[in-house]
Amino acid sequence: MKKKIAHFKAQINYKTAEKGGLISPISSGFRSEIKFPFELKTYIAAQTFSETELIFPGDSASIDVTLNGADSFLDQLYEGMDFELSDNSGVIGEGIITELYFNS
């Protein structure tokens, strides 16, 4: 299987369980929904951790993100753009794009 290349690096703040966020630690490869402020559609965001093996509830980290099924949307991304990460329980974190890895 061909490995997908990350679309951007982001600084993400994961919420604690008390704030409706993560209940347990997550590892590299974790997937969640990602929602951008002006986009009606949500995408699946695969997150790759290069600085640590696990992210714990309440942690902040710089993470590589690959969007699945977002090819037509990639040209609208920009550095400084914010977003929300969610799962079935609600919003689990917020982030901001710090670096784009592709030429739009």
XYZ file of N, CA, C and O in Angstrom:
416
model
N 0.837 -1.177 0.000
C 0.000 0.000 0.000
C 0.880 1.239 0.000
O 1.842 1.341 0.746
N 0.552 2.193 -0.843
C 1.325 3.425 -0.973
C 1.025 4.363 0.194
O -0.130 4.594 0.538
N 2.078 4.894 0.800
C 1.916 5.806 1.921
C 1.544 7.193 1.405
O 2.152 7.701 0.479
N 0.513 7.801 2.011
C 0.100 9.143 1.608
C 1.057 10.172 2.192
O 1.550 10.023 3.308
N 1.292 11.216 1.436
C 2.166 12.303 1.875
C 1.336 13.336 2.628
O 0.234 13.683 2.205
N 1.875 13.825 3.735
C 1.164 14.812 4.549
C 0.925 16.093 3.754
O 1.756 16.489 2.933
N -0.213 16.725 3.996
C -0.562 17.970 3.323
C -0.050 19.201 4.069
O 0.307 20.193 3.458
N -0.028 19.131 5.416
C 0.434 20.285 6.176
C 0.858 19.889 7.586
O 0.542 18.810 8.068
N 1.604 20.802 8.218
C 1.976 20.673 9.631
C 1.076 21.642 10.395
O 0.777 22.740 9.924
N 0.638 21.206 11.570
C -0.252 22.037 12.383
C 0.118 21.946 13.850
O 0.636 20.927 14.309
N -0.137 23.013 14.566
C -0.030 23.025 16.022
C -1.427 22.737 16.546
O -2.369 23.483 16.256
N -1.578 21.623 17.262
C -2.897 21.193 17.725
C -2.933 21.133 19.244
O -2.002 20.622 19.876
N -4.005 21.666 19.810
C -4.263 21.596 21.248
C -5.415 20.623 21.449
O -6.534 20.891 21.004
N -5.128 19.511 22.108
C -6.150 18.499 22.381
C -6.815 18.793 23.715
O -6.135 19.059 24.708
N -8.133 18.729 23.745
C -8.886 18.990 24.972
C -8.801 17.801 25.918
O -8.638 16.663 25.495
N -8.955 18.086 27.198
C -9.016 17.028 28.209
C -10.428 16.442 28.228
O -11.372 17.035 27.696
N -10.582 15.305 28.872
C -11.893 14.663 28.990
C -12.879 15.579 29.719
O -14.058 15.626 29.374
N -12.403 16.314 30.698
C -13.264 17.226 31.450
C -13.857 18.306 30.560
O -14.919 18.858 30.832
N -13.154 18.649 29.472
C -13.630 19.673 28.536
C -14.258 19.055 27.296
O -14.437 19.716 26.283
N -14.554 17.753 27.358
C -15.210 17.073 26.250
C -14.265 16.529 25.198
O -14.699 16.144 24.115
N -12.984 16.477 25.513
C -11.983 16.033 24.547
C -11.591 14.579 24.693
O -12.429 13.715 24.962
N -10.299 14.331 24.525
C -9.770 12.969 24.565
C -9.970 12.330 25.930
O -9.809 12.981 26.967
N -10.271 11.043 25.917
C -10.415 10.288 27.162
C -9.139 9.511 27.445
O -8.710 9.389 28.576
N -8.506 9.010 26.379
C -7.279 8.234 26.525
C -6.241 8.735 25.521
O -6.583 9.455 24.574
N -4.972 8.352 25.702
C -3.919 8.790 24.778
C -4.172 8.263 23.362
O -4.824 7.242 23.172
N -3.636 8.993 22.380
C -3.720 8.571 20.978
C -2.313 8.420 20.425
O -1.367 9.025 20.925
N -2.170 7.600 19.396
C -0.859 7.365 18.795
C -0.841 7.848 17.347
O -1.878 8.176 16.763
N 0.348 7.879 16.779
C 0.522 8.290 15.397
C -0.362 7.438 14.494
O -0.483 6.234 14.686
N -1.004 8.070 13.518
C -1.931 7.377 12.649
C -3.380 7.602 13.049
O -4.293 7.204 12.342
N -3.584 8.255 14.202
C -4.935 8.551 14.685
C -5.698 9.343 13.627
O -5.156 10.238 12.989
N -6.966 8.996 13.436
C -7.817 9.685 12.465
C -9.013 10.307 13.177
O -9.613 9.685 14.047
N -9.321 11.518 12.784
C -10.496 12.210 13.313
C -11.098 13.033 12.187
O -10.511 13.162 11.117
N -12.263 13.586 12.433
C -12.848 14.501 11.474
C -12.201 15.866 11.661
O -11.848 16.246 12.778
N -12.053 16.606 10.560
C -11.501 17.952 10.624
C -12.474 18.884 9.930
O -13.036 18.558 8.889
N -12.713 20.034 10.562
C -13.672 21.008 10.042
C -13.004 22.369 9.990
O -12.446 22.836 10.980
N -13.037 22.977 8.792
C -12.490 24.319 8.606
C -13.630 25.326 8.697
O -14.772 25.010 8.359
N -13.353 26.556 9.129
C -14.423 27.516 9.431
C -15.374 27.833 8.269
O -16.547 28.005 8.481
N -14.904 27.921 7.060
C -15.756 28.336 5.951
C -16.188 27.184 5.048
O -16.869 27.385 4.053
N -15.803 25.973 5.397
C -16.108 24.799 4.577
C -17.251 24.021 5.228
O -17.195 23.709 6.413
N -18.276 23.711 4.462
C -19.420 22.979 5.006
C -19.120 21.501 5.212
O -19.682 20.858 6.085
N -18.228 20.963 4.416
C -17.909 19.538 4.467
C -16.825 19.265 5.519
O -15.956 20.096 5.754
N -16.915 18.098 6.160
C -15.835 17.669 7.044
C -14.989 16.640 6.300
O -15.471 15.964 5.391
N -13.733 16.540 6.670
C -12.800 15.602 6.050
C -12.208 14.711 7.125
O -12.276 15.027 8.314
N -11.617 13.608 6.710
C -10.903 12.741 7.638
C -9.442 13.192 7.656
O -8.814 13.330 6.606
N -8.930 13.419 8.847
C -7.550 13.872 9.023
C -6.735 12.776 9.686
O -6.984 12.425 10.839
N -5.763 12.233 8.960
C -4.828 11.269 9.539
C -3.670 12.065 10.127
O -3.064 12.894 9.443
N -3.383 11.824 11.400
C -2.373 12.599 12.110
C -1.129 11.751 12.364
O -1.232 10.633 12.856
N 0.029 12.313 12.016
C 1.301 11.617 12.200
C 2.145 12.402 13.192
O 2.409 13.580 12.993
N 2.563 11.716 14.257
C 3.371 12.351 15.303
C 4.838 12.013 15.069
O 5.198 10.841 15.078
N 5.677 13.006 14.906
C 7.098 12.742 14.705
C 7.919 13.024 15.967
O 9.006 12.494 16.125
N 7.382 13.820 16.872
C 8.138 14.210 18.060
C 7.858 13.322 19.279
O 8.589 13.379 20.258
N 6.798 12.536 19.226
C 6.420 11.704 20.363
C 5.635 10.491 19.874
O 5.120 10.500 18.769
N 5.542 9.468 20.692
C 4.778 8.279 20.311
C 3.310 8.416 20.679
O 2.441 7.897 19.989
N 3.036 9.090 21.797
C 1.665 9.232 22.292
C 1.339 10.689 22.580
O 2.199 11.448 23.016
N 0.083 11.046 22.350
C -0.440 12.348 22.739
C -1.492 12.080 23.813
O -2.382 11.253 23.636
N -1.386 12.795 24.928
C -2.303 12.609 26.042
C -3.345 13.723 26.070
O -3.099 14.811 25.540
N -4.502 13.459 26.688
C -5.514 14.506 26.814
C -4.913 15.765 27.438
O -4.175 15.683 28.417
N -5.181 16.915 26.842
C -4.647 18.183 27.331
C -3.326 18.588 26.710
O -2.858 19.708 26.928
N -2.698 17.709 25.923
C -1.411 18.011 25.288
C -1.569 18.942 24.088
O -2.621 18.995 23.455
N -0.484 19.645 23.783
C -0.354 20.412 22.548
C 0.830 19.832 21.804
O 1.835 19.481 22.419
N 0.725 19.733 20.475
C 1.808 19.138 19.703
C 1.796 19.653 18.275
O 0.768 20.075 17.756
N 2.985 19.591 17.655
C 3.134 19.910 16.247
C 3.028 18.599 15.476
O 3.800 17.672 15.720
N 2.063 18.511 14.561
C 1.694 17.244 13.945
C 1.562 17.398 12.434
O 1.103 18.432 11.944
N 1.946 16.354 11.689
C 1.708 16.306 10.247
C 0.304 15.769 10.016
O -0.103 14.785 10.627
N -0.433 16.422 9.116
C -1.823 16.053 8.849
C -1.993 15.725 7.369
O -1.556 16.474 6.503
N -2.649 14.597 7.098
C -3.015 14.206 5.743
C -4.538 14.171 5.664
O -5.185 13.504 6.464
N -5.096 14.910 4.711
C -6.548 14.937 4.530
C -6.955 13.894 3.502
O -6.349 13.809 2.431
N -7.963 13.122 3.816
C -8.484 12.123 2.881
C -9.675 12.697 2.133
O -10.587 13.242 2.747
N -9.656 12.579 0.804
C -10.771 13.027 -0.026
C -10.920 14.519 -0.134
O -12.015 15.019 -0.378
N -9.834 15.263 0.039
C -9.917 16.725 0.036
C -9.165 17.363 -1.127
O -8.847 18.550 -1.071
N -8.891 16.614 -2.185
C -8.078 17.142 -3.287
C -8.617 18.452 -3.859
O -7.855 19.360 -4.153
N -9.917 18.579 -4.005
C -10.495 19.798 -4.575
C -10.469 20.973 -3.593
O -10.685 22.118 -3.980
N -10.183 20.711 -2.331
C -10.187 21.739 -1.293
C -8.786 22.233 -0.943
O -8.628 23.300 -0.358
N -7.760 21.489 -1.320
C -6.400 21.795 -0.880
C -5.926 23.190 -1.268
O -5.180 23.819 -0.530
N -6.356 23.698 -2.415
C -5.906 25.019 -2.847
C -6.488 26.152 -2.005
O -6.075 27.298 -2.134
N -7.414 25.859 -1.117
C -7.994 26.877 -0.233
C -7.290 26.946 1.126
O -7.572 27.831 1.924
N -6.398 26.008 1.387
C -5.667 25.997 2.656
C -4.584 27.069 2.651
O -3.998 27.374 1.614
N -4.303 27.631 3.822
C -3.223 28.614 3.944
C -2.643 28.542 5.356
O -3.297 28.075 6.296
N -1.400 28.988 5.481
C -0.751 29.024 6.792
C -1.500 30.024 7.678
O -1.852 31.102 7.240
N -1.753 29.629 8.909
C -2.503 30.459 9.845
C -3.981 30.109 9.905
O -4.712 30.633 10.754
N -4.440 29.217 9.017
C -5.848 28.803 9.009
C -6.129 27.931 10.234
O -5.344 27.061 10.570
N -7.246 28.196 10.890
C -7.602 27.395 12.063
C -8.619 26.323 11.687
O -9.227 26.383 10.625
N -8.774 25.347 12.570
C -9.696 24.237 12.343
C -10.029 23.564 13.659
O -9.391 23.816 14.676
N -11.057 22.699 13.610
C -11.444 21.897 14.763
C -11.340 20.422 14.414
O -11.645 20.026 13.288
N -10.922 19.634 15.377
C -10.900 18.175 15.240
C -12.027 17.608 16.085
O -12.256 18.066 17.209
N -12.733 16.622 15.549
C -13.825 16.033 16.318
C -13.889 14.528 16.089
O -13.304 13.997 15.147
N -14.594 13.868 16.994
C -14.914 12.451 16.838
C -16.392 12.301 17.184
O -17.112 13.302 17.242
N -16.836 11.106 17.441
C -18.259 10.888 17.715
C -18.758 11.625 18.956
O -19.945 11.900 19.074
N -17.863 11.952 19.873
C -18.274 12.606 21.113
C -18.316 14.127 21.001
O -18.812 14.794 21.897
N -17.766 14.704 19.935
C -17.743 16.159 19.771
C -16.340 16.658 19.467
O -15.465 15.901 19.046
N -16.119 17.942 19.699
C -14.821 18.564 19.410
C -13.785 18.078 20.420
O -13.980 18.187 21.623
N -12.686 17.520 19.905
C -11.627 16.998 20.778
C -10.362 17.849 20.739
O -9.453 17.651 21.529
N -10.305 18.816 19.816
C -9.131 19.661 19.742
C -9.284 20.751 18.702
O -10.193 20.730 17.873
N -8.371 21.724 18.798
C -8.330 22.826 17.848
C -6.903 22.992 17.376
O -5.963 22.703 18.109
N -6.760 23.461 16.138
C -5.421 23.624 15.601
C -5.307 24.775 14.637
O -6.298 25.412 14.273
N -4.068 25.012 14.238
C -3.761 26.051 13.261
C -2.668 25.520 12.335
O -1.728 24.869 12.789
N -2.825 25.755 11.046
C -1.833 25.306 10.060
C -0.590 26.164 10.186
O -0.668 27.393 10.128
N 0.560 25.527 10.369
C 1.814 26.268 10.505
C 2.704 26.173 9.271
O 3.572 27.007 9.065
N 2.485 25.139 8.444
C 3.296 24.977 7.237
C 2.563 24.086 6.222
O 2.018 23.057 6.591
N 2.529 24.522 4.968
C 1.937 23.724 3.891
C 3.044 22.940 3.207
O 4.147 23.454 3.020
N 2.762 21.697 2.802
C 3.759 20.840 2.168
C 3.559 20.686 0.677
O 4.199 19.883 0.048
N 2.653 21.414 0.077
C 2.386 21.267 -1.347
C 2.288 22.641 -1.974
O 2.107 23.641 -1.282
N 2.416 22.708 -3.267
C 2.268 23.961 -3.987
C 0.851 24.035 -4.528
O 0.434 23.179 -5.290
N 0.112 25.041 -4.120
C -1.268 25.178 -4.605
C -1.317 26.015 -5.855
O -0.390 26.623 -6.264
